[in-house]
Short mmCIF file of C-alpha atoms and ligand atoms in Angstrom, two decimals:
data_model
loop_
_atom_site.label_atom_id
_atom_site.label_comp_id
_atom_site.label_asym_id
_atom_site.label_seq_id
_atom_site.Cartn_x
_atom_site.Cartn_y
_atom_site.Cartn_z
CA MET F 1 -0.06 -0.10 -0.02
CA LEU F 2 2.93 2.31 0.87
CA VAL F 3 4.96 1.57 -2.08
CA VAL F 4 1.46 2.22 -4.46
CA ALA F 5 1.11 5.62 -2.61
CA SER F 6 4.85 6.55 -2.90
CA VAL F 7 4.67 5.54 -6.85
CA LEU F 8 1.37 7.69 -7.37
CA SER F 9 2.79 10.73 -5.29
CA VAL F 10 6.18 10.48 -7.78
CA VAL F 11 3.74 10.34 -10.68
CA LEU F 12 1.78 13.15 -9.73
CA LEU F 13 4.97 15.05 -8.73
CA VAL F 14 6.63 14.49 -12.02
CA GLY F 15 3.17 15.03 -13.83
CA PHE F 16 2.83 18.33 -12.21
CA LEU F 17 6.34 19.56 -12.60
CA GLY F 18 6.38 18.46 -16.55
CA SER F 19 2.89 20.34 -17.11
CA LEU F 20 4.67 23.38 -15.19
CA LEU F 21 7.49 23.27 -17.39
CA LEU F 22 5.37 22.64 -20.53
CA LEU F 23 3.34 25.92 -19.42
CA LEU F 24 6.63 27.93 -19.40
CA ARG F 25 7.89 26.56 -22.58
CA TRP F 26 10.84 25.17 -21.12
CA ASN F 27 12.41 24.34 -24.66
CA ARG F 28 12.78 28.26 -25.48
CA ARG F 29 15.45 30.36 -24.26
CA TYR F 30 13.42 33.42 -24.16
CA PRO F 31 9.89 34.02 -23.23
CA GLU F 32 9.26 35.58 -26.64
CA PRO F 33 8.97 33.47 -29.72
CA ARG F 34 12.32 33.47 -31.87
CA LEU F 35 13.24 32.00 -35.18
CA ASP F 36 16.59 30.69 -36.10
CA TRP F 37 17.19 32.78 -39.11
CA THR F 38 19.86 30.86 -40.54
CA LYS F 39 17.44 27.95 -41.41
CA VAL F 40 14.78 30.12 -42.72
CA ASP F 41 14.09 30.30 -46.32
CA THR F 42 12.75 33.68 -46.84
CA GLU F 43 12.10 33.29 -50.50
CA VAL F 44 9.25 31.16 -50.45
CA VAL F 45 7.01 34.28 -49.80
CA ARG F 46 4.02 34.89 -52.39
CA PHE F 47 1.51 37.62 -52.11
CA PRO F 48 -1.82 37.60 -53.71
CA LYS F 49 -2.91 39.53 -56.93
CA GLY F 50 -4.40 42.86 -55.94
CA PHE F 51 -2.24 43.20 -52.44
CA LEU F 52 -1.85 46.83 -51.97
CA TRP F 53 1.73 47.68 -52.03
CA GLY F 54 2.47 51.35 -50.87
CA VAL F 55 4.64 53.72 -49.08
CA ALA F 56 3.77 56.21 -46.00
CA THR F 57 4.61 59.70 -45.14
CA SER F 58 2.65 62.28 -42.64
CA ALA F 59 2.25 65.87 -43.25
CA HIS F 60 4.41 67.29 -40.69
CA GLN F 61 7.07 64.91 -41.17
CA VAL F 62 7.60 65.93 -45.10
CA GLU F 63 5.82 68.85 -46.22
CA GLY F 64 7.54 71.75 -44.59
CA GLY F 65 6.09 75.06 -43.58
CA CYS F 66 3.92 73.47 -40.74
CA ASP F 67 4.26 76.41 -38.27
CA ASN F 68 0.84 76.55 -36.73
CA ASN F 69 0.37 73.35 -34.99
CA ASN F 70 1.47 71.74 -31.68
CA TRP F 71 4.55 70.50 -32.93
CA SER F 72 5.78 73.57 -34.37
CA GLN F 73 5.35 75.32 -30.92
CA TRP F 74 6.93 72.40 -29.15
CA GLU F 75 10.04 72.15 -31.74
CA LYS F 76 10.76 75.89 -30.26
CA GLN F 77 11.04 74.82 -26.54
CA SER F 78 13.46 73.65 -24.03
CA ALA F 79 12.86 71.26 -21.23
CA PRO F 80 13.17 72.79 -17.73
CA ASP F 81 16.91 71.83 -17.75
CA GLY F 82 17.39 73.73 -20.85
CA THR F 83 17.76 70.69 -23.27
CA PRO F 84 16.08 71.48 -26.42
CA ARG F 85 12.84 69.36 -27.25
CA ILE F 86 14.03 67.96 -30.63
CA SER F 87 17.47 65.98 -30.73
CA GLY F 88 20.31 68.71 -31.52
CA GLY F 89 17.85 71.72 -31.07
CA GLN F 90 16.68 70.98 -34.66
CA ASN F 91 13.11 71.79 -36.12
CA SER F 92 10.90 70.32 -38.88
CA GLY F 93 11.35 73.69 -40.93
CA ALA F 94 11.00 73.09 -44.73
CA ALA F 95 11.37 69.19 -43.94
CA CYS F 96 11.24 67.48 -47.57
CA ASP F 97 9.68 70.45 -49.24
CA HIS F 98 6.93 67.93 -50.19
CA TRP F 99 4.06 70.64 -50.20
CA ASN F 100 6.16 71.88 -53.49
CA LEU F 101 7.81 68.89 -54.62
CA PHE F 102 4.78 66.37 -54.40
CA LEU F 103 4.80 65.71 -58.11
CA GLU F 104 8.21 64.71 -58.27
CA ASP F 105 7.85 62.51 -55.00
CA LEU F 106 4.77 60.80 -56.32
CA ASP F 107 7.07 59.68 -59.37
CA LEU F 108 9.47 58.26 -56.75
CA ILE F 109 6.60 55.67 -55.36
CA ARG F 110 6.08 54.50 -58.84
CA GLN F 111 9.80 53.89 -59.16
CA THR F 112 9.60 51.83 -55.99
CA GLY F 113 6.96 49.69 -57.65
CA ALA F 114 4.53 50.61 -54.98
CA GLY F 115 1.00 51.40 -56.07
CA ALA F 116 -0.32 53.29 -52.93
CA TYR F 117 0.30 56.06 -50.96
CA ARG F 118 -0.59 56.74 -47.35
CA PHE F 119 -0.10 60.49 -46.22
CA SER F 120 -1.86 62.87 -43.85
CA LEU F 121 -3.79 65.85 -44.51
CA GLU F 122 -2.58 68.55 -42.25
CA TRP F 123 -5.41 69.87 -39.90
CA SER F 124 -3.61 73.09 -38.90
CA LYS F 125 -3.24 74.21 -42.82
CA ILE F 126 -6.75 73.23 -43.64
CA GLU F 127 -8.43 74.72 -40.71
CA PRO F 128 -6.25 77.21 -39.17
CA ARG F 129 -8.90 78.89 -37.03
CA PRO F 130 -11.84 77.13 -35.85
CA GLY F 131 -14.47 76.70 -38.17
CA ARG F 132 -12.40 78.83 -41.06
CA PHE F 133 -11.18 76.26 -43.83
CA ASP F 134 -8.31 77.69 -45.94
CA GLN F 135 -9.54 77.48 -49.53
CA ALA F 136 -5.78 77.15 -50.83
CA ALA F 137 -5.00 74.18 -48.43
CA LEU F 138 -8.07 72.46 -49.51
CA ASP F 139 -7.11 73.09 -53.21
CA HIS F 140 -3.59 71.72 -52.47
CA TYR F 141 -4.71 68.19 -51.62
CA HIS F 142 -7.21 68.15 -54.47
CA GLN F 143 -4.17 68.23 -56.62
CA VAL F 144 -2.23 65.72 -54.73
CA LEU F 145 -5.00 63.56 -55.14
CA ASP F 146 -5.54 64.28 -58.67
CA ALA F 147 -1.63 63.24 -59.33
CA LEU F 148 -2.16 60.25 -57.36
CA ASN F 149 -4.97 59.28 -59.14
CA ASP F 150 -3.44 60.28 -62.51
CA ARG F 151 -0.42 57.99 -61.68
CA GLY F 152 -2.92 55.06 -60.65
CA ILE F 153 -1.75 55.21 -57.20
CA VAL F 154 -4.11 54.29 -54.45
CA PRO F 155 -4.64 57.15 -51.76
CA MET F 156 -4.88 56.46 -48.21
CA ALA F 157 -5.33 59.54 -46.08
CA THR F 158 -4.89 59.96 -42.61
CA LEU F 159 -6.90 62.60 -40.50
CA HIS F 160 -4.71 63.03 -37.21
CA HIS F 161 -1.20 61.72 -37.40
CA PHE F 162 0.13 63.22 -33.98
CA THR F 163 -0.63 67.04 -35.03
CA HIS F 164 -3.29 69.43 -34.46
CA PRO F 165 -3.72 72.96 -34.82
CA LEU F 166 -2.67 75.37 -32.22
CA TRP F 167 -6.06 76.77 -31.20
CA PHE F 168 -7.02 73.08 -30.72
CA GLU F 169 -4.23 72.39 -28.51
CA ARG F 170 -5.04 75.49 -26.41
CA LEU F 171 -8.46 74.10 -25.90
CA GLY F 172 -6.88 71.04 -24.25
CA ALA F 173 -6.99 68.89 -27.42
CA PHE F 174 -7.97 65.11 -26.39
CA GLU F 175 -7.28 65.73 -22.78
CA LYS F 176 -10.97 66.83 -22.94
CA GLU F 177 -14.06 64.66 -24.19
CA GLU F 178 -15.80 67.90 -25.00
CA ASN F 179 -13.21 68.94 -27.58
CA ILE F 180 -13.81 66.09 -30.13
CA PRO F 181 -16.77 67.44 -32.03
CA HIS F 182 -14.09 69.72 -33.45
CA PHE F 183 -12.08 66.98 -34.94
CA VAL F 184 -15.29 65.46 -36.08
CA ARG F 185 -16.17 68.78 -38.07
CA PHE F 186 -12.77 68.67 -39.40
CA CYS F 187 -13.26 65.09 -40.52
CA GLU F 188 -16.74 65.83 -42.23
CA ARG F 189 -15.44 68.52 -44.11
CA VAL F 190 -12.43 67.17 -45.67
CA PHE F 191 -14.11 63.47 -46.26
CA SER F 192 -17.08 65.62 -47.99
CA GLU F 193 -14.17 67.33 -50.10
CA TYR F 194 -12.32 64.35 -51.11
CA GLN F 195 -14.28 61.33 -50.61
CA GLY F 196 -14.50 60.29 -54.31
CA SER F 197 -10.79 60.45 -54.79
CA VAL F 198 -9.89 58.87 -51.31
CA ARG F 199 -10.00 54.77 -51.31
CA LEU F 200 -8.88 54.26 -47.70
CA TRP F 201 -9.36 56.34 -44.92
CA CYS F 202 -7.38 56.58 -41.42
CA THR F 203 -9.07 58.36 -38.62
CA VAL F 204 -6.27 58.38 -36.02
CA ASN F 205 -2.67 57.32 -36.08
CA GLU F 206 -1.53 55.46 -33.16
CA PRO F 207 -3.53 56.64 -30.13
CA ALA F 208 -1.08 54.89 -27.87
CA VAL F 209 2.05 56.39 -29.11
CA PHE F 210 0.41 59.88 -28.83
CA ALA F 211 -0.81 59.13 -25.07
CA THR F 212 2.45 57.42 -23.92
CA MET F 213 5.05 59.76 -25.60
CA GLY F 214 3.10 63.10 -24.93
CA TYR F 215 1.49 62.33 -21.33
CA LEU F 216 3.23 59.72 -20.00
CA MET F 217 7.12 59.96 -20.94
CA GLY F 218 7.01 63.90 -21.90
CA ILE F 219 8.81 63.39 -25.12
CA PHE F 220 6.34 64.56 -27.56
CA PRO F 221 3.98 67.67 -26.71
CA PRO F 222 2.58 68.73 -24.56
CA GLY F 223 5.29 67.21 -22.52
CA ARG F 224 3.41 65.68 -19.70
CA ARG F 225 4.37 62.87 -17.16
CA ASP F 226 0.97 61.97 -15.71
CA PRO F 227 -0.38 58.14 -16.15
CA GLY F 228 -4.16 59.41 -15.57
CA GLN F 229 -3.92 62.13 -18.19
CA ALA F 230 -2.54 59.51 -20.50
CA ALA F 231 -5.05 57.04 -19.93
CA HIS F 232 -7.82 59.73 -20.63
CA VAL F 233 -5.81 61.14 -23.81
CA LEU F 234 -5.96 57.44 -25.07
CA ARG F 235 -9.39 56.65 -24.46
CA ASN F 236 -10.60 60.30 -26.22
CA LEU F 237 -8.69 59.63 -29.19
CA LEU F 238 -10.22 56.29 -29.50
CA LEU F 239 -13.71 57.66 -28.74
CA ALA F 240 -12.78 60.59 -31.29
CA HIS F 241 -12.28 57.96 -34.04
CA ALA F 242 -15.54 56.17 -33.29
CA LYS F 243 -17.48 59.41 -33.34
CA ALA F 244 -15.67 60.65 -36.57
CA TYR F 245 -16.51 57.06 -38.04
CA HIS F 246 -20.16 57.28 -37.51
CA ALA F 247 -20.22 60.83 -38.54
CA LEU F 248 -18.75 59.98 -41.87
CA LYS F 249 -20.76 56.89 -42.50
CA HIS F 250 -23.68 59.31 -42.41
CA LEU F 251 -22.37 61.40 -45.32
CA PRO F 252 -22.82 61.03 -48.91
CA GLY F 253 -20.50 58.32 -50.19
CA GLY F 254 -20.09 57.15 -46.44
CA GLU F 255 -21.59 53.91 -46.51
CA SER F 256 -19.04 52.75 -49.34
CA ALA F 257 -15.89 54.42 -47.74
CA SER F 258 -13.33 52.26 -46.11
CA ILE F 259 -12.49 53.60 -42.88
CA GLY F 260 -10.21 52.63 -40.00
CA ALA F 261 -7.86 53.59 -37.09
CA VAL F 262 -4.34 53.00 -36.96
CA LYS F 263 -2.79 50.86 -34.04
CA ASN F 264 0.75 50.39 -33.21
CA ILE F 265 1.82 47.09 -31.75
CA PHE F 266 4.76 47.10 -29.57
CA GLN F 267 5.16 44.29 -27.52
CA LEU F 268 6.48 44.21 -23.84
CA ASP F 269 8.00 41.07 -23.59
CA PRO F 270 9.70 40.07 -19.95
CA HIS F 271 13.43 40.01 -19.93
CA ARG F 272 13.62 37.24 -17.46
CA ARG F 273 11.96 34.30 -17.86
CA TRP F 274 11.91 33.45 -14.17
CA TYR F 275 11.64 36.42 -12.49
CA LEU F 276 8.08 37.09 -11.77
CA PRO F 277 8.45 41.23 -11.31
CA ASP F 278 9.42 41.33 -15.18
CA TRP F 279 6.42 39.36 -16.21
CA LEU F 280 4.16 41.71 -14.07
CA LEU F 281 5.98 44.97 -15.46
CA ALA F 282 5.32 43.60 -18.96
CA ARG F 283 1.65 42.79 -18.51
CA VAL F 284 0.82 46.19 -16.95
CA GLY F 285 2.90 48.02 -19.88
CA ASP F 286 1.17 45.80 -22.59
CA ALA F 287 -2.41 46.64 -20.84
CA PHE F 288 -1.76 50.21 -21.51
CA TYR F 289 -0.01 50.12 -24.36
CA ASN F 290 -1.60 47.26 -26.63
CA GLU F 291 -4.57 45.72 -24.92
CA ALA F 292 -6.59 48.82 -23.98
CA ALA F 293 -7.30 50.01 -27.08
CA LEU F 294 -8.04 46.58 -28.65
CA HIS F 295 -10.55 45.85 -26.11
CA TYR F 296 -12.12 49.10 -26.27
CA LEU F 297 -12.38 48.41 -30.05
CA ARG F 298 -13.79 44.97 -29.41
CA THR F 299 -16.03 45.46 -26.59
CA GLY F 300 -16.72 49.17 -26.10
CA THR F 301 -15.40 49.19 -22.71
CA PHE F 302 -12.32 50.89 -22.01
CA LYS F 303 -10.44 50.14 -18.70
CA PHE F 304 -7.17 50.42 -17.49
CA SER F 305 -5.79 50.37 -13.94
CA LEU F 306 -2.79 50.95 -12.04
CA PRO F 307 -3.37 49.57 -8.23
CA GLY F 308 -3.05 52.57 -6.13
CA VAL F 309 -2.64 55.24 -8.74
CA LEU F 310 -5.82 55.19 -10.96
CA LYS F 311 -8.62 53.34 -12.30
CA LEU F 312 -10.44 54.16 -15.32
CA GLN F 313 -13.38 52.27 -16.73
CA THR F 314 -16.00 53.69 -19.28
CA MET F 315 -18.14 51.93 -21.76
CA GLU F 316 -19.47 53.52 -25.04
CA LEU F 317 -20.83 51.12 -27.60
CA GLU F 318 -20.38 53.36 -30.57
CA VAL F 319 -16.70 52.24 -30.25
CA MET F 320 -17.48 48.33 -31.13
CA GLY F 321 -18.15 48.11 -35.03
CA SER F 322 -16.18 51.36 -35.89
CA LEU F 323 -13.65 49.74 -38.20
CA ASP F 324 -13.93 48.63 -41.66
CA PHE F 325 -10.28 47.89 -41.42
CA ILE F 326 -7.46 48.10 -39.02
CA GLY F 327 -4.24 49.72 -39.78
CA LEU F 328 -1.10 47.99 -38.20
CA ASN F 329 2.11 49.92 -37.48
CA TYR F 330 4.69 47.37 -36.49
CA TYR F 331 8.41 47.99 -35.69
CA SER F 332 9.64 45.85 -32.80
CA HIS F 333 9.46 44.71 -29.55
CA VAL F 334 11.13 45.65 -25.83
CA ASN F 335 12.39 43.28 -23.22
CA VAL F 336 11.40 44.77 -19.79
CA LYS F 337 13.53 44.48 -16.78
CA LEU F 338 12.39 45.64 -13.34
CA LEU F 339 15.48 47.50 -11.89
CA LEU F 340 16.22 48.18 -8.31
CA ASN F 341 16.76 52.17 -9.07
CA PRO F 342 14.10 54.37 -8.28
CA ARG F 343 15.21 57.02 -10.74
CA ASN F 344 15.34 54.66 -13.45
CA PRO F 345 13.11 51.41 -12.56
CA VAL F 346 13.03 49.92 -16.17
CA SER F 347 15.15 48.78 -18.45
CA TYR F 348 14.62 48.11 -22.16
CA ALA F 349 17.59 46.34 -23.12
CA ALA F 350 17.66 43.80 -26.21
CA ARG F 351 19.00 40.49 -26.24
CA PRO F 352 22.75 39.79 -26.55
CA GLY F 353 23.25 38.87 -30.56
CA ASP F 354 20.30 41.11 -31.45
CA THR F 355 20.65 43.19 -34.53
CA MET F 356 19.71 46.90 -33.60
CA THR F 357 18.12 49.45 -35.61
CA ASP F 358 19.45 53.00 -35.34
CA MET F 359 16.38 53.49 -33.17
CA PRO F 360 16.78 51.91 -29.61
CA TYR F 361 15.14 48.76 -30.81
CA ALA F 362 15.91 45.59 -32.34
CA ILE F 363 15.19 44.09 -35.58
CA TYR F 364 12.38 41.44 -34.20
CA PRO F 365 10.57 40.04 -37.27
CA GLU F 366 8.70 37.36 -35.73
CA GLY F 367 6.81 39.79 -33.68
CA PHE F 368 5.40 41.14 -36.66
CA LYS F 369 3.43 37.75 -37.10
CA ARG F 370 2.65 38.02 -33.36
CA ALA F 371 1.09 41.35 -33.89
CA LEU F 372 -0.98 40.54 -36.87
CA HIS F 373 -2.42 37.62 -35.32
CA ARG F 374 -3.18 39.81 -32.24
CA VAL F 375 -5.15 42.42 -34.36
CA SER F 376 -6.80 39.57 -36.36
CA THR F 377 -8.94 39.32 -33.23
CA LEU F 378 -10.80 42.57 -34.21
CA GLY F 379 -12.36 40.42 -36.87
CA VAL F 380 -11.86 43.01 -39.66
CA PRO F 381 -9.24 43.35 -42.67
CA ILE F 382 -5.79 44.34 -41.99
CA TYR F 383 -3.62 46.84 -43.53
CA VAL F 384 -0.01 47.07 -42.46
CA THR F 385 -0.03 51.17 -42.55
CA GLU F 386 3.61 51.15 -41.49
CA ASN F 387 6.88 49.16 -41.40
CA GLY F 388 10.33 50.01 -41.61
CA ILE F 389 13.59 50.58 -40.18
CA ALA F 390 15.92 53.50 -39.26
CA ASP F 391 19.23 52.43 -41.22
CA SER F 392 21.87 55.52 -41.98
CA ARG F 393 24.26 52.64 -42.99
CA ASP F 394 21.73 50.86 -45.16
CA ASP F 395 23.40 47.64 -44.01
CA ARG F 396 20.32 46.22 -42.61
CA ARG F 397 17.42 47.21 -44.67
CA ALA F 398 17.61 44.60 -47.40
CA GLN F 399 17.39 41.68 -44.53
CA PHE F 400 15.11 43.78 -42.71
CA ILE F 401 12.73 43.80 -45.41
CA ARG F 402 13.32 40.19 -46.33
CA ARG F 403 12.59 39.04 -42.72
CA TYR F 404 9.69 41.37 -42.02
CA LEU F 405 8.19 40.46 -45.26
CA TYR F 406 8.66 36.69 -44.53
CA SER F 407 6.78 37.11 -41.23
CA MET F 408 3.84 38.81 -42.69
CA TYR F 409 3.44 35.95 -45.43
CA ARG F 410 3.52 33.37 -42.49
CA ALA F 411 0.85 35.26 -40.81
CA MET F 412 -1.25 35.42 -43.98
CA GLU F 413 -0.88 31.68 -44.27
CA ASP F 414 -2.17 31.21 -40.82
CA GLY F 415 -4.98 33.21 -42.13
CA CYS F 416 -4.62 36.37 -41.03
CA ASP F 417 -6.67 38.94 -43.47
CA VAL F 418 -4.08 40.99 -44.80
CA ARG F 419 -4.69 43.27 -47.64
CA GLY F 420 -1.81 45.69 -47.98
CA TYR F 421 1.54 46.84 -47.01
CA PHE F 422 2.98 50.42 -46.56
CA TYR F 423 6.43 50.86 -46.03
CA TRP F 424 7.76 53.54 -43.53
CA THR F 425 8.87 55.92 -45.40
CA LEU F 426 9.33 56.85 -48.80
CA MET F 427 12.02 59.32 -48.11
CA ASP F 428 14.25 60.40 -45.09
CA ASN F 429 12.31 62.96 -43.01
CA PHE F 430 11.35 64.66 -39.77
CA GLU F 431 11.47 61.79 -37.05
CA TRP F 432 9.82 63.71 -34.51
CA ALA F 433 11.71 64.01 -31.25
CA GLU F 434 14.82 62.56 -33.03
CA GLY F 435 14.77 65.51 -35.69
CA TYR F 436 16.40 64.47 -39.10
CA ASP F 437 18.67 61.99 -37.32
CA MET F 438 16.89 58.90 -38.22
CA LYS F 439 17.17 57.67 -41.68
CA PHE F 440 13.72 55.83 -42.40
CA GLY F 441 13.90 56.66 -46.02
CA LEU F 442 13.64 54.10 -49.14
CA PHE F 443 15.23 57.56 -50.61
CA HIS F 444 18.11 59.43 -48.93
CA THR F 445 17.14 62.79 -48.73
CA ASP F 446 19.78 65.73 -48.99
CA PHE F 447 17.94 68.20 -46.97
CA VAL F 448 20.17 71.37 -48.48
CA THR F 449 19.10 70.41 -52.51
CA GLN F 450 16.36 68.35 -51.85
CA LYS F 451 17.65 65.93 -53.95
CA ARG F 452 16.55 62.01 -53.36
CA THR F 453 18.46 59.15 -53.93
CA LEU F 454 17.49 55.53 -53.86
CA ARG F 455 19.34 53.58 -51.38
CA ARG F 456 20.59 50.18 -52.48
CA GLY F 457 18.64 48.17 -49.75
CA SER F 458 15.51 49.42 -50.82
CA ARG F 459 15.65 47.93 -54.00
CA GLU F 460 14.77 44.58 -52.10
CA LEU F 461 11.40 45.94 -51.51
CA SER F 462 11.09 46.75 -55.29
CA ARG F 463 12.22 42.76 -56.26
CA ILE F 464 9.94 41.27 -53.67
CA ILE F 465 6.88 43.29 -55.13
CA ARG F 466 7.67 42.33 -58.80
CA GLU F 467 8.82 38.83 -58.34
CA LYS F 468 6.13 37.59 -55.29
CA THR F 469 3.23 39.17 -56.06
CA GLY F 470 0.19 37.76 -57.89
CA SER F 471 1.89 34.03 -58.16
CA THR F 472 -0.44 31.27 -58.83
CA ASN F 473 1.17 29.61 -55.41
CA GLN F 474 -1.20 31.72 -53.45
CA SER F 475 -5.12 31.47 -53.32
CA GLN F 476 -6.77 34.75 -54.40
C1 LIG L 1 5.51 55.85 -36.14
C2 LIG L 1 4.94 57.23 -36.57
C3 LIG L 1 5.76 57.81 -37.71
C4 LIG L 1 7.21 57.47 -37.91
C5 LIG L 1 7.42 56.27 -37.45
C6 LIG L 1 8.90 55.78 -37.41
O1 LIG L 1 5.19 55.71 -34.53
O2 LIG L 1 3.59 56.71 -36.78
O3 LIG L 1 5.19 59.00 -37.86
O4 LIG L 1 7.65 58.47 -36.76
O5 LIG L 1 6.84 55.83 -36.24
O6 LIG L 1 9.54 56.09 -35.93
#
């Protein structure tokens, strides 16, 4: 009897430990999925006929002459300790002078083999004062759209890409729910103006980046560090998206229009597998940065809590069902590690052996597939609205393109409904707090002569578009 009982307890113990190990995926070195890229054949990719290949920009980063919005004001300021807000005290200034050079730039898009262009309409130029719309600015974007359509390039227009007029900033922007109608009025006006020429509309770009950088980390305007305010801004921006979505759907042309929001996914993975605080940290970060928005869009409930600091829960059913598609912006992930340093409690260090981009994160193509699966849970078609690398030496771009597109292909094979892919970005431009230091462009920009030169690594994108699209291997 004693022997049976001991054997049974050993079996139970082994079983318990076994399942625990399985649960923790003991065969993995790190908590997050990683491929051995030396064994992957990235040439197997195939994309369906009709897949939309594009490039992306945003107004403030390329146009120049944006001197009446929240960023123009921010660029002139310094932090309380005297450090300029933008790296090296730069400002957006004339940027790529895309406002004047757009015809040449649209020809560059064609050169890459892409057939779609994601750009943003600069609210501060179109509505410089509340309710007063500037005809010259409205005409300008008509010219851009005509030029795109003449060239057979599909336009995707973004309505809010981090910038808004100074008058809106002074009203408290998205800190206050009562300001949302101003945004909706702008959206209605430009939608009525351009709906005949725009195929795809993005309401807001990356609400979590806007809220985190501007209201939690203080790196973007208005430079706050307040978790409560960040949570409100995140919620209000998503609510603004939903309100704009429904308003546009009720306008002529609205029913058949394709309108979505753009979500950036940046995974926060625990640095150490066996250290619970790293997992908790990753969980809380992810809840704010990724899950709060996805959950709100899925269920109409916005909830975020930080024990002892804040608890926010609201329900707006109009947010549910406010997407014809979801735009996914994907770059990388971070590994979070809790440090015993009250002034600097979190490290985001990469893994040994990781290849870094010029931004403070590594190349992590595996995360692209994870992110596509995650946004698939929204149940609507997906457009990858941004993906790209800052690589001033141009020695990682080609491999980045091959591996990320391989990951996207795998996600599509798994059933993710991806309809298009927009590379960030057409040409080097004003990279927000980093100024002109980051070189994300397929084309190098000489900011003195405004000459654009195609980078060697960028040719990989053109090759894949040309050779791997519309093949009979893929069901269409
Ligand atoms: C995104 C943003 C873009 C661009 C890109 C590269 O967060 O939407 O405007 O700056 O990052 O960092």
